[in-house]
Amino acid sequence: MSGIRRIVLDILKPHEPKITDLALKLCSLKEVDGVNITVYEIDKATENVKITIEGTNLQYDVIKEVIESMSGVIHSIDEVAAGRRIIEDVKTPQDRY
Amino acid sequence: MSGIRRIVLDILKPHEPKITDLALKLCSLKEVDGVNITVYEIDKATENVKITIEGTNLQYDVIKEVIESMSGVIHSIDEVAAGRRIIEDVKTPQDRY
Amino acid sequence: MSGIRRIVLDILKPHEPKITDLALKLCSLKEVDGVNITVYEIDKATENVKITIEGTNLQYDVIKEVIESMSGVIHSIDEVAAGRRIIEDVKTPQDRY
Amino acid sequence: MSGIRRIVLDILKPHEPKITDLALKLCSLKEVDGVNITVYEIDKATENVKITIEGTNLQYDVIKEVIESMSGVIHSIDEVAAGRRIIEDVKTPQDRY
Amino acid sequence: MSGIRRIVLDILKPHEPKITDLALKLCSLKEVDGVNITVYEIDKATENVKITIEGTNLQYDVIKEVIESMSGVIHSIDEVAAGRRIIEDVKTPQDRY
Amino acid sequence: MSGIRRIVLDILKPHEPKITDLALKLCSLKEVDGVNITVYEIDKATENVKITIEGTNLQYDVIKEVIESMSGVIHSIDEVAAGRRIIEDVKTPQDRY
Amino acid sequence: MSGIRRIVLDILKPHEPKITDLALKLCSLKEVDGVNITVYEIDKATENVKITIEGTNLQYDVIKEVIESMSGVIHSIDEVAAGRRIIEDVKTPQDRY
C-alpha cells in the first residue's frame, strides 16, 4: 500500500500569494510528486482555484496546513485516489452528473 | 480466472470520516490495488460519492462491511468487471443512455 | 480463426443474484477472458444491464444458458466481433445513429 | 499492394441466422482477419446491422455471396480501405457531414 | 523531402464502378501506400465520396487521371500534407469552422 | 534552442496555383519538416486555407515570401510554437473561446 | 523538486512585435524547454494571446519581464504546474466550469 496518491481540492484564495508560490510551497513537501493549480474564477479580491496533487502517502492535514498558511481556504475535497496505482473515475450510465 | 477486478459503487455518506480516510481503509484490504473516490454532490450533512475499486478477487461483502463501518450506505453497484483482464463497457448504437 | 471474440448483450434481470455473482459465473467459462457488466437502468424489482464478454471461441448458447440460470433474460445481441483480432465498429458518415 | 483491407457494409437481415453465426461464416474466409457486426436498429422481423471486415485482399463478391447465403441484403458499401496499410478517413472543415 | 504525402479529395461518381474497384485502381499507383474511400451521400445515380490517399511523392495529375478514367469528377482538394512527415491540421481558437 | 518549430497561418489565395503546389514549394525550404494545408472555405475565385508548418528554426519572413510568390496573402499568424520541443496549447477554464 | 514546470498566461499585446519574435525571446531563457503562443482574439491595434511555457525552475518574474519588454501585459496566470513531473488538471463532477 502506498497511501493517498492523488487529492483534488477546491480552494478560495486571495490573489497574493500567487499560484506559482503556492505550487512551489506544496511541492516542497517530500511526499509530493507534482502539483497542478488551475484558476477557474477570478474576482476582485479573490480567485477560485482547483488544486490537483499527486504523490505517495499524501497527508491531507499537512497539505491543508500549507494551503492555510498561504491564506487559502479549502471548500471541498473533490476526488481522492489511493493504493499501489492511481485509479481513474470510471464513467457509467448511472452517473447523475 | 482472477475473480472480480473492478467494482463501481454509488455511496451516500456523512462528511466525516473524510473520503481520504475511507480510501485508505479500503486500500488496506489485501485484494485492493487502488481506489478512486469522486464526490458528485455535497449536501448539508451528507455527500454522494462514486467509488471505483480495482484489484484481484475483490470481495463485495468485505468491501460493503468496510464502507458501512465508515458510516457509508451503498445505493447501487453500477459496474463490475471480472476475469483475467479488465474489459471496458463497449458503446453500441443500441445503448439507451 | 479464433471464433467469436466479443459479444455485447442487453439483459433484464432481477436485483438478485447480484451482478458480481453473474460476472463470476460467466468468467468461470474457460473460453472467457473477461466480463464487464454495466447497469443502465434500475427499477423496483429488476435492472437493465449491458454485458460485454471477451474471449476466444465464445459460445453464445453456453453464455445464454449461464445468464438464464441466473434469472437473466437476453433482450438482444448488440455487437459481435470474431476472427484473429477484435475489430472495432468504424464510424462512417452513413451511420444513421 | 495488399488489395482491399477494410470494407464497411450496411445490411438488412432477418433475426435468424444470428449475427454470431454470420460473423463466424465471414471469418471462415481465408482473407478475413476479423469481423465486427453492430446492430443499429431492430424491427419485428428484421434488423439493420453494420458490418466492418478487415483483412488482406478482401473480395467483395465473395463477401456478398456469404451475406446473401445467410439471407442478408447489402444496402450500401459505406467505406473501403486499400493498400499496404489501412488509411483512416481524415476529418476536414469541408466535410458536409 | 518526400513530396506530397496525403491528398484528401471530394468526388462525385456514378455507383459503378464500385468504390472497391476505385480503391484498388488508386492503390496500383506505385507512390500510393493506402487509400480510404468514404461515402457521405448516396443519390439515385451518383454518390459523393471523400478519398484520402497517403504515400510518398503523390502526383495529383496522375491521381486525377485515374479517378476520371473511373468516371469520377473531382469537386475539390480539401487537404494536402507534404514533407518528411505527415503534419496534422492543428486546431486553433481562430478557426472559423 | 531550436527556434520556431511550428507556425499556423490563415491565408487567402486564388485557386491557382493549387495547394499541392504551394505545399511542395514550402517543403522545399530546408528548415521545413512538413506542411499541412487545409481548405476551410471555397469562393468563386479564391479559397481560405489554414497552413500548419513544422520544422526547426522556421523563418517567418522566408515563409511569407514563398506564400506571396504563390499569390497568397497572410491574414494572420494563429499559433506559434518554439523551443527544444513542440508545446501544445493547454485548455484551461479561463479560455474565452 | 524541479520547481515550476508549466505556466499558462493570458496576455494582451500590440500586433508588433509578432508572436514569432515573442516566442523566440521566451525560448532564449535557459529554463524554458518550449513555448506555445495561441492567438484567440484579434482587434484593430491589439491581440489577446494565450502563452503556455514549459521547462524546469521557470521564474515568473523573469518571464514577466520578457513579456513586458515586448510590450505585452499579463492579464492573468491561468494554470501552473510544479514538481518532479507535470500533473494535468483532473476533471471532476464538482467542476463549476
PDB file of N, CA and C in Angstrom, chain A residues 6 8 10 18-20 23-24 27-28 30 32-40 42 50 52 54 78-79 97, chain G residues 1 3-4 6-7 60 76-85 87-97:
ATOM      1  N   ARG A   6      -3.464  10.759  -4.899  1.00  0.00           N
ATOM      2  CA  ARG A   6      -3.960  11.990  -5.554  1.00  0.00           C
ATOM      3  C   ARG A   6      -5.034  12.627  -4.684  1.00  0.00           C
ATOM      4  N   VAL A   8      -7.700  16.075  -5.037  1.00  0.00           N
ATOM      5  CA  VAL A   8      -8.162  17.232  -5.813  1.00  0.00           C
ATOM      6  C   VAL A   8      -8.962  18.128  -4.871  1.00  0.00           C
ATOM      7  N   ASP A  10     -10.827  22.044  -3.959  1.00  0.00           N
ATOM      8  CA  ASP A  10     -11.424  23.307  -4.408  1.00  0.00           C
ATOM      9  C   ASP A  10     -11.066  24.375  -3.365  1.00  0.00           C
ATOM     10  N   LYS A  18       0.764  34.430  -5.065  1.00  0.00           N
ATOM     11  CA  LYS A  18       0.397  33.914  -6.393  1.00  0.00           C
ATOM     12  C   LYS A  18       0.335  32.381  -6.404  1.00  0.00           C
ATOM     13  N   ILE A  19      -0.328  31.823  -7.431  1.00  0.00           N
ATOM     14  CA  ILE A  19      -0.422  30.352  -7.535  1.00  0.00           C
ATOM     15  C   ILE A  19       0.951  29.737  -7.815  1.00  0.00           C
ATOM     16  N   THR A  20       1.864  30.504  -8.411  1.00  0.00           N
ATOM     17  CA  THR A  20       3.225  29.969  -8.601  1.00  0.00           C
ATOM     18  C   THR A  20       3.872  29.714  -7.236  1.00  0.00           C
ATOM     19  N   ALA A  23       2.150  26.721  -5.509  1.00  0.00           N
ATOM     20  CA  ALA A  23       2.576  25.456  -6.128  1.00  0.00           C
ATOM     21  C   ALA A  23       3.960  25.054  -5.621  1.00  0.00           C
ATOM     22  N   LEU A  24       4.866  26.016  -5.548  1.00  0.00           N
ATOM     23  CA  LEU A  24       6.231  25.712  -5.074  1.00  0.00           C
ATOM     24  C   LEU A  24       6.222  25.234  -3.625  1.00  0.00           C
ATOM     25  N   CYS A  27       4.988  21.721  -3.436  1.00  0.00           N
ATOM     26  CA  CYS A  27       5.985  20.787  -3.974  1.00  0.00           C
ATOM     27  C   CYS A  27       7.157  20.580  -3.018  1.00  0.00           C
ATOM     28  N   SER A  28       7.316  21.475  -2.068  1.00  0.00           N
ATOM     29  CA  SER A  28       8.436  21.308  -1.140  1.00  0.00           C
ATOM     30  C   SER A  28       8.133  20.207  -0.124  1.00  0.00           C
ATOM     31  N   LYS A  30       7.867  16.539   0.968  1.00  0.00           N
ATOM     32  CA  LYS A  30       8.619  15.420   0.382  1.00  0.00           C
ATOM     33  C   LYS A  30       7.716  14.357  -0.255  1.00  0.00           C
ATOM     34  N   VAL A  32       5.172  14.862  -2.110  1.00  0.00           N
ATOM     35  CA  VAL A  32       4.509  15.378  -3.322  1.00  0.00           C
ATOM     36  C   VAL A  32       5.381  15.195  -4.559  1.00  0.00           C
ATOM     37  N   ASP A  33       4.806  14.549  -5.607  1.00  0.00           N
ATOM     38  CA  ASP A  33       5.499  14.415  -6.897  1.00  0.00           C
ATOM     39  C   ASP A  33       5.256  15.628  -7.778  1.00  0.00           C
ATOM     40  N   GLY A  34       4.007  16.095  -7.783  1.00  0.00           N
ATOM     41  CA  GLY A  34       3.675  17.213  -8.652  1.00  0.00           C
ATOM     42  C   GLY A  34       2.368  17.852  -8.247  1.00  0.00           C
ATOM     43  N   VAL A  35       2.217  19.121  -8.650  1.00  0.00           N
ATOM     44  CA  VAL A  35       1.032  19.900  -8.311  1.00  0.00           C
ATOM     45  C   VAL A  35       0.561  20.630  -9.562  1.00  0.00           C
ATOM     46  N   ASN A  36      -0.756  20.652  -9.766  1.00  0.00           N
ATOM     47  CA  ASN A  36      -1.342  21.467 -10.832  1.00  0.00           C
ATOM     48  C   ASN A  36      -2.344  22.407 -10.179  1.00  0.00           C
ATOM     49  N   ILE A  37      -2.210  23.706 -10.440  1.00  0.00           N
ATOM     50  CA  ILE A  37      -3.184  24.673  -9.927  1.00  0.00           C
ATOM     51  C   ILE A  37      -3.817  25.376 -11.114  1.00  0.00           C
ATOM     52  N   THR A  38      -5.145  25.252 -11.212  1.00  0.00           N
ATOM     53  CA  THR A  38      -5.895  25.815 -12.323  1.00  0.00           C
ATOM     54  C   THR A  38      -6.881  26.837 -11.776  1.00  0.00           C
ATOM     55  N   VAL A  39      -6.859  28.050 -12.324  1.00  0.00           N
ATOM     56  CA  VAL A  39      -7.770  29.109 -11.882  1.00  0.00           C
ATOM     57  C   VAL A  39      -9.073  28.981 -12.667  1.00  0.00           C
ATOM     58  N   TYR A  40     -10.225  28.883 -11.985  1.00  0.00           N
ATOM     59  CA  TYR A  40     -11.475  28.793 -12.753  1.00  0.00           C
ATOM     60  C   TYR A  40     -12.409  29.967 -12.533  1.00  0.00           C
ATOM     61  N   ILE A  42     -12.056  34.339 -11.354  1.00  0.00           N
ATOM     62  CA  ILE A  42     -11.276  35.443 -10.792  1.00  0.00           C
ATOM     63  C   ILE A  42     -12.232  36.550 -10.373  1.00  0.00           C
ATOM     64  N   LYS A  50      -8.542  25.176  -8.559  1.00  0.00           N
ATOM     65  CA  LYS A  50      -8.606  23.741  -8.308  1.00  0.00           C
ATOM     66  C   LYS A  50      -7.167  23.247  -8.220  1.00  0.00           C
ATOM     67  N   THR A  52      -4.708  19.962  -7.983  1.00  0.00           N
ATOM     68  CA  THR A  52      -4.530  18.523  -8.101  1.00  0.00           C
ATOM     69  C   THR A  52      -3.120  18.193  -7.621  1.00  0.00           C
ATOM     70  N   GLU A  54      -0.411  15.068  -6.772  1.00  0.00           N
ATOM     71  CA  GLU A  54      -0.112  13.635  -6.865  1.00  0.00           C
ATOM     72  C   GLU A  54       1.195  13.326  -6.156  1.00  0.00           C
ATOM     73  N   ASP A  78     -12.600  17.105  -3.724  1.00  0.00           N
ATOM     74  CA  ASP A  78     -13.458  16.651  -4.822  1.00  0.00           C
ATOM     75  C   ASP A  78     -13.116  15.252  -5.328  1.00  0.00           C
ATOM     76  N   GLU A  79     -11.876  14.828  -5.124  1.00  0.00           N
ATOM     77  CA  GLU A  79     -11.501  13.484  -5.561  1.00  0.00           C
ATOM     78  C   GLU A  79     -10.281  13.028  -4.782  1.00  0.00           C
ATOM     79  N   TYR A  97     -24.255  13.033 -13.140  1.00  0.00           N
ATOM     80  CA  TYR A  97     -23.578  14.287 -13.475  1.00  0.00           C
ATOM     81  C   TYR A  97     -23.080  14.241 -14.914  1.00  0.00           C
TER      82      TYR A  97
ATOM     83  N   MET G   1      12.872  18.054  -6.266  1.00  0.00           N
ATOM     84  CA  MET G   1      11.951  19.096  -6.747  1.00  0.00           C
ATOM     85  C   MET G   1      12.540  19.842  -7.935  1.00  0.00           C
ATOM     86  N   GLY G   3      10.898  22.654  -9.295  1.00  0.00           N
ATOM     87  CA  GLY G   3      10.288  23.984  -9.389  1.00  0.00           C
ATOM     88  C   GLY G   3       9.106  24.035 -10.337  1.00  0.00           C
ATOM     89  N   ILE G   4       8.834  25.217 -10.877  1.00  0.00           N
ATOM     90  CA  ILE G   4       7.692  25.422 -11.773  1.00  0.00           C
ATOM     91  C   ILE G   4       7.996  24.780 -13.122  1.00  0.00           C
ATOM     92  N   ARG G   6       5.301  24.368 -15.671  1.00  0.00           N
ATOM     93  CA  ARG G   6       4.419  24.930 -16.713  1.00  0.00           C
ATOM     94  C   ARG G   6       3.734  26.177 -16.175  1.00  0.00           C
ATOM     95  N   ILE G   7       3.673  27.212 -17.004  1.00  0.00           N
ATOM     96  CA  ILE G   7       2.889  28.406 -16.678  1.00  0.00           C
ATOM     97  C   ILE G   7       2.023  28.733 -17.895  1.00  0.00           C
ATOM     98  N   TYR G  60       8.702  33.147 -12.692  1.00  0.00           N
ATOM     99  CA  TYR G  60       7.616  34.008 -13.150  1.00  0.00           C
ATOM    100  C   TYR G  60       8.083  35.438 -13.387  1.00  0.00           C
ATOM    101  N   SER G  76      -3.667  37.530 -16.579  1.00  0.00           N
ATOM    102  CA  SER G  76      -3.827  36.544 -15.502  1.00  0.00           C
ATOM    103  C   SER G  76      -2.909  35.346 -15.720  1.00  0.00           C
ATOM    104  N   ILE G  77      -2.584  34.681 -14.602  1.00  0.00           N
ATOM    105  CA  ILE G  77      -1.928  33.367 -14.656  1.00  0.00           C
ATOM    106  C   ILE G  77      -3.062  32.356 -14.570  1.00  0.00           C
ATOM    107  N   ASP G  78      -3.263  31.541 -15.599  1.00  0.00           N
ATOM    108  CA  ASP G  78      -4.431  30.664 -15.637  1.00  0.00           C
ATOM    109  C   ASP G  78      -4.143  29.250 -15.146  1.00  0.00           C
ATOM    110  N   GLU G  79      -2.903  28.826 -15.223  1.00  0.00           N
ATOM    111  CA  GLU G  79      -2.560  27.483 -14.740  1.00  0.00           C
ATOM    112  C   GLU G  79      -1.075  27.435 -14.431  1.00  0.00           C
ATOM    113  N   VAL G  80      -0.734  26.655 -13.407  1.00  0.00           N
ATOM    114  CA  VAL G  80       0.657  26.445 -13.038  1.00  0.00           C
ATOM    115  C   VAL G  80       0.826  24.965 -12.711  1.00  0.00           C
ATOM    116  N   ALA G  81       1.917  24.360 -13.171  1.00  0.00           N
ATOM    117  CA  ALA G  81       2.260  23.003 -12.737  1.00  0.00           C
ATOM    118  C   ALA G  81       3.676  23.040 -12.190  1.00  0.00           C
ATOM    119  N   ALA G  82       3.884  22.297 -11.089  1.00  0.00           N
ATOM    120  CA  ALA G  82       5.199  22.279 -10.461  1.00  0.00           C
ATOM    121  C   ALA G  82       5.512  20.875  -9.985  1.00  0.00           C
ATOM    122  N   GLY G  83       6.821  20.584  -9.800  1.00  0.00           N
ATOM    123  CA  GLY G  83       7.209  19.301  -9.220  1.00  0.00           C
ATOM    124  C   GLY G  83       8.078  18.461 -10.128  1.00  0.00           C
ATOM    125  N   ARG G  84       8.288  17.191  -9.701  1.00  0.00           N
ATOM    126  CA  ARG G  84       9.153  16.275 -10.453  1.00  0.00           C
ATOM    127  C   ARG G  84       8.557  15.944 -11.812  1.00  0.00           C
ATOM    128  N   ARG G  85       7.199  15.934 -11.910  1.00  0.00           N
ATOM    129  CA  ARG G  85       6.571  15.694 -13.216  1.00  0.00           C
ATOM    130  C   ARG G  85       5.352  16.598 -13.364  1.00  0.00           C
ATOM    131  N   ILE G  87       1.745  17.523 -13.703  1.00  0.00           N
ATOM    132  CA  ILE G  87       0.437  16.942 -13.375  1.00  0.00           C
ATOM    133  C   ILE G  87      -0.617  17.710 -14.142  1.00  0.00           C
ATOM    134  N   GLU G  88      -1.534  16.977 -14.799  1.00  0.00           N
ATOM    135  CA  GLU G  88      -2.609  17.644 -15.518  1.00  0.00           C
ATOM    136  C   GLU G  88      -3.776  17.918 -14.570  1.00  0.00           C
ATOM    137  N   ASP G  89      -4.561  18.919 -14.894  1.00  0.00           N
ATOM    138  CA  ASP G  89      -5.810  19.228 -14.204  1.00  0.00           C
ATOM    139  C   ASP G  89      -6.773  18.045 -14.395  1.00  0.00           C
ATOM    140  N   VAL G  90      -7.271  17.469 -13.287  1.00  0.00           N
ATOM    141  CA  VAL G  90      -8.174  16.312 -13.365  1.00  0.00           C
ATOM    142  C   VAL G  90      -9.622  16.801 -13.363  1.00  0.00           C
ATOM    143  N   LYS G  91     -10.418  16.380 -14.340  1.00  0.00           N
ATOM    144  CA  LYS G  91     -11.839  16.738 -14.380  1.00  0.00           C
ATOM    145  C   LYS G  91     -12.590  16.001 -13.272  1.00  0.00           C
ATOM    146  N   THR G  92     -13.464  16.712 -12.536  1.00  0.00           N
ATOM    147  CA  THR G  92     -14.304  16.061 -11.528  1.00  0.00           C
ATOM    148  C   THR G  92     -15.736  16.555 -11.692  1.00  0.00           C
ATOM    149  N   PRO G  93     -16.719  15.797 -11.149  1.00  0.00           N
ATOM    150  CA  PRO G  93     -18.127  16.228 -11.271  1.00  0.00           C
ATOM    151  C   PRO G  93     -18.394  17.545 -10.525  1.00  0.00           C
ATOM    152  N   GLN G  94     -17.506  17.949  -9.631  1.00  0.00           N
ATOM    153  CA  GLN G  94     -17.699  19.184  -8.873  1.00  0.00           C
ATOM    154  C   GLN G  94     -17.241  20.415  -9.655  1.00  0.00           C
ATOM    155  N   ASP G  95     -16.580  20.216 -10.803  1.00  0.00           N
ATOM    156  CA  ASP G  95     -16.096  21.363 -11.587  1.00  0.00           C
ATOM    157  C   ASP G  95     -17.254  22.289 -11.940  1.00  0.00           C
ATOM    158  N   ARG G  96     -17.100  23.571 -11.606  1.00  0.00           N
ATOM    159  CA  ARG G  96     -18.164  24.520 -11.928  1.00  0.00           C
ATOM    160  C   ARG G  96     -17.933  25.172 -13.289  1.00  0.00           C
ATOM    161  N   TYR G  97     -17.088  24.619 -14.091  1.00  0.00           N
ATOM    162  CA  TYR G  97     -16.798  25.179 -15.420  1.00  0.00           C
ATOM    163  C   TYR G  97     -16.948  24.108 -16.479  1.00  0.00           C
TER     164      TYR G  97
END
